[in-house]
Coordinates of N, CA and C in Angstrom, one line a residue:
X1094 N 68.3 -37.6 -60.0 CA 67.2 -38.2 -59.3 C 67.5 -38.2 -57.8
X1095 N 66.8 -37.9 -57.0 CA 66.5 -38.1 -55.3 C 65.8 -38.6 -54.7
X1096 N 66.0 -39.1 -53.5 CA 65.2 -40.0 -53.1 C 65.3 -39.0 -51.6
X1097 N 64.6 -39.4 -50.3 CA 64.8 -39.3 -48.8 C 64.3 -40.8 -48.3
X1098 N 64.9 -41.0 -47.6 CA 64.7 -42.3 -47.0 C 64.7 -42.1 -45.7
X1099 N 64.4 -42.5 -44.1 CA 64.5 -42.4 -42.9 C 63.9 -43.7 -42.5
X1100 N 64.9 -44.1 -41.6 CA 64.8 -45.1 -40.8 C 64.7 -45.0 -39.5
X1101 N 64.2 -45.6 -38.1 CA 64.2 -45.3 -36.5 C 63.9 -47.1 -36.1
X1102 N 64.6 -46.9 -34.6 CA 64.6 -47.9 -34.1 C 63.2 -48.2 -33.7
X1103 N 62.3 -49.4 -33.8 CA 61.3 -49.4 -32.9 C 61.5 -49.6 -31.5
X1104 N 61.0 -49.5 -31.1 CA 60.4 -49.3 -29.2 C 61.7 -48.4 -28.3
X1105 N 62.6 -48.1 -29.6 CA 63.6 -46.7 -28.8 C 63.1 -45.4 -29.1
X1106 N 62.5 -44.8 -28.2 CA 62.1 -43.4 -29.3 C 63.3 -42.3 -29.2
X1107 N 63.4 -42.0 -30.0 CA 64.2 -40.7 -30.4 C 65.6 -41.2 -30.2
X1108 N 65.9 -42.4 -30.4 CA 67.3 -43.0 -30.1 C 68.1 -42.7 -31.2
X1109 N 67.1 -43.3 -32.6 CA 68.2 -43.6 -33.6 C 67.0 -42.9 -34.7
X1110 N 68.1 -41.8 -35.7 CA 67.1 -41.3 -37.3 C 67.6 -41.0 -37.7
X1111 N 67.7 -41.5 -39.0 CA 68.9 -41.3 -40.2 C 67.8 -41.3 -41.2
X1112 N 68.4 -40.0 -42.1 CA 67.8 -39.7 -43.9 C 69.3 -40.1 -44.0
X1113 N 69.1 -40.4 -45.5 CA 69.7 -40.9 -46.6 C 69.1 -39.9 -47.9
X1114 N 70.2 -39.7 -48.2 CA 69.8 -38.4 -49.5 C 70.1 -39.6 -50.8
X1115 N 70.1 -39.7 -51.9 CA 70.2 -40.7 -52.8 C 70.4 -39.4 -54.2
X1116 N 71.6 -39.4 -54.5 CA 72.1 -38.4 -55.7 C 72.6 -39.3 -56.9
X1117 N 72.5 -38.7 -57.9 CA 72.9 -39.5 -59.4 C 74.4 -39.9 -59.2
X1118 N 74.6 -41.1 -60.0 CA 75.8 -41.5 -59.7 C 76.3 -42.2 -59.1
X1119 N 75.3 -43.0 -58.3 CA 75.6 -43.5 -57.1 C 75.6 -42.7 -55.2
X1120 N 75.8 -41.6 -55.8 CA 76.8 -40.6 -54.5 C 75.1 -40.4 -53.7
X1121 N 75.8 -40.3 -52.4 CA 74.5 -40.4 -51.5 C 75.1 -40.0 -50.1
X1122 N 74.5 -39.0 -49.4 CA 74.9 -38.3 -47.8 C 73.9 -38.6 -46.9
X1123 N 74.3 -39.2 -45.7 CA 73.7 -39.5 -44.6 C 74.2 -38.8 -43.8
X1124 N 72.9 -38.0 -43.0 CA 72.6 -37.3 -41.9 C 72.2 -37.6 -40.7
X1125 N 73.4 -38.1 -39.9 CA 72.4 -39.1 -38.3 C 72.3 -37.8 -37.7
X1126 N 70.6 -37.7 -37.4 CA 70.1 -36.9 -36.6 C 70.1 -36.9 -34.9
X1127 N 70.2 -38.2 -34.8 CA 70.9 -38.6 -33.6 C 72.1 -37.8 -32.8
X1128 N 73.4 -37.8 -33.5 CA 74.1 -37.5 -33.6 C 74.2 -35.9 -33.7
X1129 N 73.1 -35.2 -34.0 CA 72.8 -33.6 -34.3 C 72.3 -32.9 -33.2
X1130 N 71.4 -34.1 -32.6 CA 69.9 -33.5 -31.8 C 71.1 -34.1 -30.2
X1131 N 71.2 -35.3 -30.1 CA 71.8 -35.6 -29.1 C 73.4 -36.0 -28.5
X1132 N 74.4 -36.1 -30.2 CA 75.1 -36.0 -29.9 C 76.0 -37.6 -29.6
X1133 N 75.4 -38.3 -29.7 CA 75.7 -40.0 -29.5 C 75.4 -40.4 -28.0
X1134 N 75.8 -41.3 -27.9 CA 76.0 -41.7 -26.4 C 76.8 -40.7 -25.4
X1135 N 78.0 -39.8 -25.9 CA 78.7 -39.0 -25.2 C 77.6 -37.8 -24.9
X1136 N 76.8 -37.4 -25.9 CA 75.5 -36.8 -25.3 C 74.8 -36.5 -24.3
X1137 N 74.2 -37.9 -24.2 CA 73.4 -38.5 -23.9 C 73.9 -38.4 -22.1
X1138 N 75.2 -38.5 -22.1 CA 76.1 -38.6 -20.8 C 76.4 -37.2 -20.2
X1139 N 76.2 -36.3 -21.5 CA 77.0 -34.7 -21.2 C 75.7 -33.7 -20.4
X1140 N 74.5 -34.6 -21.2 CA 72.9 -34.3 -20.8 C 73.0 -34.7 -19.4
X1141 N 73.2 -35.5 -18.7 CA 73.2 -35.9 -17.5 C 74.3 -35.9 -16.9
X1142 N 75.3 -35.4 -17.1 CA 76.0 -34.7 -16.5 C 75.6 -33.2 -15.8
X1143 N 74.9 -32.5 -16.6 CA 74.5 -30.7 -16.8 C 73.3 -31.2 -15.6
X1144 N 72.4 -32.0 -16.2 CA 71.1 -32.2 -15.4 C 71.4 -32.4 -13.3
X1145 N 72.6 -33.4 -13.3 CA 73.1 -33.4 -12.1 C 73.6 -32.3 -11.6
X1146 N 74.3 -31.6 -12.3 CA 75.3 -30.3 -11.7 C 74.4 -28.9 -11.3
X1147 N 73.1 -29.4 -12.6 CA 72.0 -28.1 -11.9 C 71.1 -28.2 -10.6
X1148 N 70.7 -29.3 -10.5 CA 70.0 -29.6 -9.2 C 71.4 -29.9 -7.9
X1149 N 72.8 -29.8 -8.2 CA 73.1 -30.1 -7.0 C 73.4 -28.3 -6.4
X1150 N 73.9 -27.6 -7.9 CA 73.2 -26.4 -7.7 C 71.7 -25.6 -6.6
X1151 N 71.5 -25.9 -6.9 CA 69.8 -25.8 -6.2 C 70.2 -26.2 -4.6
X1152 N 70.7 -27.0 -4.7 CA 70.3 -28.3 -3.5 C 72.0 -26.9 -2.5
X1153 N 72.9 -26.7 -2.8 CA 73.8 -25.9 -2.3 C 73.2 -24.4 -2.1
X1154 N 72.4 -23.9 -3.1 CA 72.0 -22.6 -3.1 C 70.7 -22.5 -1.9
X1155 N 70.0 -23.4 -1.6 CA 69.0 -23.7 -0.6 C 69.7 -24.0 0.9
X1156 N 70.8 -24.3 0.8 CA 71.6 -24.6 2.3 C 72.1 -23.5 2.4
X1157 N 72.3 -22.6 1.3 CA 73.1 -21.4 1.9 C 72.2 -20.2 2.5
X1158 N 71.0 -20.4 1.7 CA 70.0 -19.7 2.7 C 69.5 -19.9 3.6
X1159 N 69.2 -21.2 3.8 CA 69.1 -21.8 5.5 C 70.2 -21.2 5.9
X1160 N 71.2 -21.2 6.1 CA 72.3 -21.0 6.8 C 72.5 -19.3 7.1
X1161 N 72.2 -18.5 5.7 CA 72.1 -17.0 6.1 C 70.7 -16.2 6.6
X1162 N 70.0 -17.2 6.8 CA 68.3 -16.1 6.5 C 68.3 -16.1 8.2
X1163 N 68.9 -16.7 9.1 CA 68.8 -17.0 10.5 C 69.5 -15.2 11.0
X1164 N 70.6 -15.5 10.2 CA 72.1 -14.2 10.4 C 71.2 -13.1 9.8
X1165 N 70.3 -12.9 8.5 CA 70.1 -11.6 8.6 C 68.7 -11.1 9.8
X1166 N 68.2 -12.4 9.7 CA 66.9 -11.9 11.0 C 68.0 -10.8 12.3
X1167 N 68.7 -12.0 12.7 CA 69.3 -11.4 13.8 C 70.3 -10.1 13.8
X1168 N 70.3 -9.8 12.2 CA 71.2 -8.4 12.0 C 69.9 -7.4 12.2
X1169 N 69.0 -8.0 11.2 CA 67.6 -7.1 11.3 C 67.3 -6.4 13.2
X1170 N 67.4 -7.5 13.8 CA 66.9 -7.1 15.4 C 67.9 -6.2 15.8
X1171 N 68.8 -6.5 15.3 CA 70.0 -5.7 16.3 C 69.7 -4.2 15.7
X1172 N 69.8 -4.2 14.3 CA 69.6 -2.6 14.1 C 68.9 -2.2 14.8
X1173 N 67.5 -2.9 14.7 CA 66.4 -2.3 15.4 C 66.5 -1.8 16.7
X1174 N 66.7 -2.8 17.2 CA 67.4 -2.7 18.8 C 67.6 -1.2 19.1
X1175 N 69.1 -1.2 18.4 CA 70.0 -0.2 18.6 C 69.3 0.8 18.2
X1176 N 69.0 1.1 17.3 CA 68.3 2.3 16.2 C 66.8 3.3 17.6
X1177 N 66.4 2.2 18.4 CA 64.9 2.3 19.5 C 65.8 2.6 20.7
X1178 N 67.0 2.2 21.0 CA 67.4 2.6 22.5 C 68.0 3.9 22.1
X1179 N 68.6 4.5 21.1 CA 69.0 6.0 20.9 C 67.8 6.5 20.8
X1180 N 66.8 6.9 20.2 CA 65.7 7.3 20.4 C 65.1 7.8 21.3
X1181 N 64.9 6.5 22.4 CA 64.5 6.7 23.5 C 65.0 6.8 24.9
X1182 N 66.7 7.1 24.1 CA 68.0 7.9 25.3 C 67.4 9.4 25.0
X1183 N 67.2 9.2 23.6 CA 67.3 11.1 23.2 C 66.2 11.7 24.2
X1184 N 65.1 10.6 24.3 CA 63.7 11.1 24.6 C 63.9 11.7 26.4
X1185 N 64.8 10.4 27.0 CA 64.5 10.4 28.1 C 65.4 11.7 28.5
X1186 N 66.6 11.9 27.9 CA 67.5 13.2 28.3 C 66.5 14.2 28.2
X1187 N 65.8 14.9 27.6 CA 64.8 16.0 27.3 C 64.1 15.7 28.7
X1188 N 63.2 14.8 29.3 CA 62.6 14.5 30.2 C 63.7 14.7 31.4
X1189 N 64.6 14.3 31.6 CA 65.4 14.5 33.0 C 65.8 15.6 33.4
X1190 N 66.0 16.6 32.5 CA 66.3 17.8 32.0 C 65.3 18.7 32.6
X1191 N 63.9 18.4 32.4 CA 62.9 18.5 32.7 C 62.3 18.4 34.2
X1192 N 62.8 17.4 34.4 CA 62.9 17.1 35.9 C 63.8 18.1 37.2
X1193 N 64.8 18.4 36.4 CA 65.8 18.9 37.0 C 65.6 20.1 37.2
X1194 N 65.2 21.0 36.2 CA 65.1 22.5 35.8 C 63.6 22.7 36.9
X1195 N 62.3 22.1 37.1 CA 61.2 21.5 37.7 C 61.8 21.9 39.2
X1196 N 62.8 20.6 39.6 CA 62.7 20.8 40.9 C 63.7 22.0 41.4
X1197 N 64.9 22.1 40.7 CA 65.6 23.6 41.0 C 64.4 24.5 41.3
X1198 N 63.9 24.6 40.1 CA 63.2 26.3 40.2 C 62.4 26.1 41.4
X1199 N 61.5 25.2 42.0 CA 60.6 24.8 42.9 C 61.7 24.8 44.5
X1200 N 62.6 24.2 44.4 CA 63.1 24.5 45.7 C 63.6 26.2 45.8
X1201 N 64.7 26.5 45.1 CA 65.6 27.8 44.8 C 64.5 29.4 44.5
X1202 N 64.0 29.2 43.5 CA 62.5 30.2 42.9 C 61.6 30.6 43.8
X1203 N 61.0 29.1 44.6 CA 59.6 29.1 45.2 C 59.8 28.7 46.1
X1204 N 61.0 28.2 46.9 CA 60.8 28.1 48.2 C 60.1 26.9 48.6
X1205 N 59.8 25.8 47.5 CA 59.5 24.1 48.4 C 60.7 23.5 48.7
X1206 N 61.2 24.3 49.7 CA 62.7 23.2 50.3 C 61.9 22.0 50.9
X1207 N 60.9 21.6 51.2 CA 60.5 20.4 51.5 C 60.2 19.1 50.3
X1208 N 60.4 19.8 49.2 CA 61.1 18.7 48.6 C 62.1 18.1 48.3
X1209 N 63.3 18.7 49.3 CA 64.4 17.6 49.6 C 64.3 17.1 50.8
X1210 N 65.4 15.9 51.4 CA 64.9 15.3 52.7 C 66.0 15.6 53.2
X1211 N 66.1 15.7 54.6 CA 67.1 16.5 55.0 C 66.8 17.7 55.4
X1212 N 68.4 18.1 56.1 CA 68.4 19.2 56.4 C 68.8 20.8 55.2
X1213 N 68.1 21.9 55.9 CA 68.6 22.8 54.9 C 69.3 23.0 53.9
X1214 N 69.3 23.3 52.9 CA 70.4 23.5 52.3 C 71.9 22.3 52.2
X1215 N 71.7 21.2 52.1 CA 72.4 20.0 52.3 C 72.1 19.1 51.2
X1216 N 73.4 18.3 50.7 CA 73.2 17.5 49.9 C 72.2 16.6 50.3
X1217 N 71.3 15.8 49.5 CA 70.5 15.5 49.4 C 69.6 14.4 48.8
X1218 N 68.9 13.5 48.9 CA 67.7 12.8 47.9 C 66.5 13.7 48.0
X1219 N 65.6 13.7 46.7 CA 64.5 14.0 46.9 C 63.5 13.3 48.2
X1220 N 62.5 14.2 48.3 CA 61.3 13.7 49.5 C 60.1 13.4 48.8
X1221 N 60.7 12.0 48.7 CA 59.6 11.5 47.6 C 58.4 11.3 48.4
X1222 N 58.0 11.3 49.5 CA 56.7 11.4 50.3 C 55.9 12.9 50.2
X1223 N 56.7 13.7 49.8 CA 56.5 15.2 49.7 C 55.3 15.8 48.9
X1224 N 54.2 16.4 49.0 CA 53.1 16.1 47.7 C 53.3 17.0 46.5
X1225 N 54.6 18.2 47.3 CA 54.8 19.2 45.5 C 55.4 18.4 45.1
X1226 N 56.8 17.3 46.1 CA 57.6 17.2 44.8 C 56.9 16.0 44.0
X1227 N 55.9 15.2 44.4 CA 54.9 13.9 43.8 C 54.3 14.9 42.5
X1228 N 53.9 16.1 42.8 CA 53.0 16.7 41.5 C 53.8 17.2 40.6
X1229 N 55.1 17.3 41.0 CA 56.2 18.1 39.6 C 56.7 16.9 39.3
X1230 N 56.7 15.5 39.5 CA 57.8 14.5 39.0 C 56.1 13.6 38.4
X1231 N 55.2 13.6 38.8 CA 54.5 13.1 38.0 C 53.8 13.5 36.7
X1232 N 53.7 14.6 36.9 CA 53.3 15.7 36.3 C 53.9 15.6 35.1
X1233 N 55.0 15.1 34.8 CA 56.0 15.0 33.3 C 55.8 13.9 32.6
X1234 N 55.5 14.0 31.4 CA 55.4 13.4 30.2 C 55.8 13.3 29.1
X1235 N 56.1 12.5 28.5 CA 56.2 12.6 27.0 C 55.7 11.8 26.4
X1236 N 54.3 12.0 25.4 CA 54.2 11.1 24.6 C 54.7 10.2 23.2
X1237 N 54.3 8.6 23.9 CA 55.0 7.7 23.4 C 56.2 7.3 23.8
X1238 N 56.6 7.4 25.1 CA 58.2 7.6 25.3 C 57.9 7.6 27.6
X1239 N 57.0 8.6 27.7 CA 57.2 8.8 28.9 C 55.4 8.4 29.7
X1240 N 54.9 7.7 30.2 CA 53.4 8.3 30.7 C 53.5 9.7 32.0
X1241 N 51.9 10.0 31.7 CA 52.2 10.9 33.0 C 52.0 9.6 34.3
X1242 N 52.0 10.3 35.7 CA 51.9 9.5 37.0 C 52.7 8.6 37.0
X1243 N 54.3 8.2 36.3 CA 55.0 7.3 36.5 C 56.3 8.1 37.1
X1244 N 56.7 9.1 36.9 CA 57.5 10.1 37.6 C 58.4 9.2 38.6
X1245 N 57.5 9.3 39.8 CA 58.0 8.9 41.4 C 58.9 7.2 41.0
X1246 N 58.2 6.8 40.5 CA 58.4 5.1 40.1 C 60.3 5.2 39.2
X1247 N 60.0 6.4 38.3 CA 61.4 6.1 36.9 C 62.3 7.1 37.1
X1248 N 61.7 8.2 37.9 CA 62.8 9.6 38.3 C 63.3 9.2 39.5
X1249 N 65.0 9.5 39.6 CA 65.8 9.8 40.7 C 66.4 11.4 40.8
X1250 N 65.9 12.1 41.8 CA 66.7 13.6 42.1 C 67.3 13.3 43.3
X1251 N 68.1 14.3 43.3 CA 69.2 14.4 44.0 C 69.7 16.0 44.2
X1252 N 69.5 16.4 45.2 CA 70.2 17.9 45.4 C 71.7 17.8 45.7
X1253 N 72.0 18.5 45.5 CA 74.0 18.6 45.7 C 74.3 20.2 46.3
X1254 N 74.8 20.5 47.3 CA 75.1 21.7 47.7 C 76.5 21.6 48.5
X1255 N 77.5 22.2 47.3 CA 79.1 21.8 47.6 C 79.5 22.7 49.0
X1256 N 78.2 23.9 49.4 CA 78.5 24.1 50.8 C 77.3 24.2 51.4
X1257 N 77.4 23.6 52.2 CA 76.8 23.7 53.0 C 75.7 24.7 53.9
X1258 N 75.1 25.0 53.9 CA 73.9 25.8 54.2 C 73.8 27.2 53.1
X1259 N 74.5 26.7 52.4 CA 74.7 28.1 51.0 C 74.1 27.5 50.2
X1260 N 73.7 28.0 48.9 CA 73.0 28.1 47.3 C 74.1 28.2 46.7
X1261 N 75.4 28.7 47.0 CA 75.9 28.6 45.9 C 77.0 27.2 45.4
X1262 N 76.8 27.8 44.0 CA 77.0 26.1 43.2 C 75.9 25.4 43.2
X1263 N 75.1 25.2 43.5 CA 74.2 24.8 44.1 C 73.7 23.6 42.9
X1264 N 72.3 22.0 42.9 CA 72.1 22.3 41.6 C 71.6 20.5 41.5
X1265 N 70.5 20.9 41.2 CA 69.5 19.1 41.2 C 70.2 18.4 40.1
X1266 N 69.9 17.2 40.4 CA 70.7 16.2 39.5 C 69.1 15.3 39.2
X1267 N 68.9 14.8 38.6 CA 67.5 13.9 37.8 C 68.2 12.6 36.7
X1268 N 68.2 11.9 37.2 CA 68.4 10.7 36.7 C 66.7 9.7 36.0
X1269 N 66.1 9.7 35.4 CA 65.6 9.1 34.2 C 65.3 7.5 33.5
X1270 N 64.5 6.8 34.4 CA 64.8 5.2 33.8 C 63.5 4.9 32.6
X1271 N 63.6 4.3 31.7 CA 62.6 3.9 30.7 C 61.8 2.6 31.2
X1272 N 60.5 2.7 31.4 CA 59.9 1.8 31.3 C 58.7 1.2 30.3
X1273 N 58.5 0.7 30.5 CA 57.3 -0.4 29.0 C 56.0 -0.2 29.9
X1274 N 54.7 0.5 29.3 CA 53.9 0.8 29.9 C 52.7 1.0 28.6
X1275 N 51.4 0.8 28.6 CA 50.5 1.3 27.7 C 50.9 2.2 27.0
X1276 N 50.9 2.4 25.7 CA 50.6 2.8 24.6 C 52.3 3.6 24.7
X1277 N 53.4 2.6 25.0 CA 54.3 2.7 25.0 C 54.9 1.7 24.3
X1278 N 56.2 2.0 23.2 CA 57.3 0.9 23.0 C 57.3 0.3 23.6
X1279 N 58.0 -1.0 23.4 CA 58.3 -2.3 24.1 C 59.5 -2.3 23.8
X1280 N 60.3 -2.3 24.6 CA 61.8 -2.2 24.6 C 62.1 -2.5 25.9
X1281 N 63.5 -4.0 26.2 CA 64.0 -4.6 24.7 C 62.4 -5.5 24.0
X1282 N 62.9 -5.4 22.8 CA 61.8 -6.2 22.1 C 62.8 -7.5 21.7
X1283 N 62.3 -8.6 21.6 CA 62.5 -9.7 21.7 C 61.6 -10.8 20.8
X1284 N 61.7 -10.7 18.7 CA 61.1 -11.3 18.1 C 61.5 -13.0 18.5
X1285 N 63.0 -12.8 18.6 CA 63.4 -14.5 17.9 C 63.5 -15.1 19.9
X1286 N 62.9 -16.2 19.7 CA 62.7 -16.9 21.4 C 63.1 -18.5 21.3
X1287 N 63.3 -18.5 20.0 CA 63.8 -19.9 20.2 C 65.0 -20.0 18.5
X1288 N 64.9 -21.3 18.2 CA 65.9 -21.7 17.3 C 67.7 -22.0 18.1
X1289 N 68.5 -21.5 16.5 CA 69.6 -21.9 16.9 C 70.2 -20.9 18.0
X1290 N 69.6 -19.8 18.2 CA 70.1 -18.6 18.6 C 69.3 -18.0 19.9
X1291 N 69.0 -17.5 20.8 CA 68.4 -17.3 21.9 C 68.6 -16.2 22.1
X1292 N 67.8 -15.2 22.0 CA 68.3 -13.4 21.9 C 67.9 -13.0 23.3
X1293 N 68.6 -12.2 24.0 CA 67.9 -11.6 25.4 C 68.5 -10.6 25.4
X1294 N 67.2 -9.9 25.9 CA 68.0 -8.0 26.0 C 67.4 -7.9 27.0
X1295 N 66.8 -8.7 28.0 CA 66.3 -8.3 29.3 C 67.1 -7.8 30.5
X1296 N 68.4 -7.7 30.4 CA 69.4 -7.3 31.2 C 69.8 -5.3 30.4
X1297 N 68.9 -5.2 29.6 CA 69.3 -3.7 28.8 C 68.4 -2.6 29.7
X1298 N 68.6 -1.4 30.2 CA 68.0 -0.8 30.9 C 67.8 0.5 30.3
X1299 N 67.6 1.3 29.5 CA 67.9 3.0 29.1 C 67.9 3.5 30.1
X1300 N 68.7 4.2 30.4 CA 68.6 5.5 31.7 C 69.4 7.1 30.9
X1301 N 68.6 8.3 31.3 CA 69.4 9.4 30.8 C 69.3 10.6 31.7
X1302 N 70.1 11.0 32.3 CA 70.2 12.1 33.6 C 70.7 13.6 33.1
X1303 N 70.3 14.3 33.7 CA 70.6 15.9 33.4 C 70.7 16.8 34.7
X1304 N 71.3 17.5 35.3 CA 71.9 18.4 36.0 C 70.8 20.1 35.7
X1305 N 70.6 20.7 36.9 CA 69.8 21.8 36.6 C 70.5 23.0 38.0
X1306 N 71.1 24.0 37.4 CA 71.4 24.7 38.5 C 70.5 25.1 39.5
X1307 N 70.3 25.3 40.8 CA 69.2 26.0 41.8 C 69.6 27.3 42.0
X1308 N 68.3 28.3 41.6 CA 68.6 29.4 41.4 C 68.3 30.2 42.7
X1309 N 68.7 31.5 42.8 CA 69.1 32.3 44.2 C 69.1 33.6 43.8

């Protein structure tokens, strides 16, 4: 013969539940469920033990992203950074290049020696007052990188003639600065302007120069 019996504490819920199995013989096994489901009081402690360790978890894993999300923004900019001033070194070398080959052939080729200042054949600055040499240095563009009509403003030439009233060796130099203009990059760019960190690239300048022999 068997019986089940279960008893619980009132107004503790889920504290205390014991069956009692009732077997012939007298003989009879008790199963504290308590003791299955939670374990006793040591439980009950080991449960809130885990409960604390997961939320302090959380509470450490949240400071450590505060702490890194700042560092990768500012890795983010720097790539960037870097990644837009090579670009627009590459860009500006092709343009100075440009400049140079421009006013060589124009002095040397064609005969506008009044695009240098000075005398004949002499080392030299460009004559930036000069209207060929305004039409060949404005005149150069690159889109997204260079406008036209900014030339005179971002180009430096320079004639070099190691003798003197001679052509030979002879040979323009074009120096190249980047400027921020319509439907131009913005460089330096400058997302982060405040917090723990204060980014300035306003002291960063691109410049890229190229040499052009004057021909004879």
């Amino acid at each position: 013969m068997c019986c089940w019996g279960a008893n619980s504490t009132v107004g503790v819920p889920m504290t205390y539940v014991s069956l009692t199995l009732c077997l012939p013989n007298g003989l009879h096994m008790q199963n504290n469920l308590s003791e299955r489901v939670f374990g006793g009081s040591e439980g009950l402690v080991r449960l809130a033990r885990m409960r604390s360790k997961s939320g302090g978890s959380i509470v450490e894993a949240g400071a450590a992203l505060a702490f890194l999300l700042p560092l990768l923004i500012l890795l983010m900019v720097f790539i960037i950074q870097t990644s837009q001033y090579f670009i627009i070194k590459q860009q500006l070398a092709y343009i100075a290049r440009m400049a140079a080959k421009e006013c060589a052939n124009a002095y040397g080729k064609y005969g506008y020696t009044n695009i240098k200042s000075g005398a004949l054949h002499n080392s030299g600055a460009a004559n930036t007052s000069d209207a060929d040499y305004l039409a060949i240095v404005n005149g150069i563009a690159c889109p997204g990188v260079f406008a036209v009509n900014s030339g005179n403003a971002n180009i430096q030439v320079n004639f070099t003639f190691p003798t003197p009233g001679s052509l030979n060796g002879s040979y323009v130099t074009a120096q190249v600065r980047y400027a921020n203009g319509p439907n131009l990059p913005v460089f330096p760019w400058n997302p982060v302007k405040g917090g723990f960190a204060v980014l300035n690239f306003s002291g960063i300048t691109v410049r890229s120069s190229a040499t052009w022999p004057i021909p004879h």
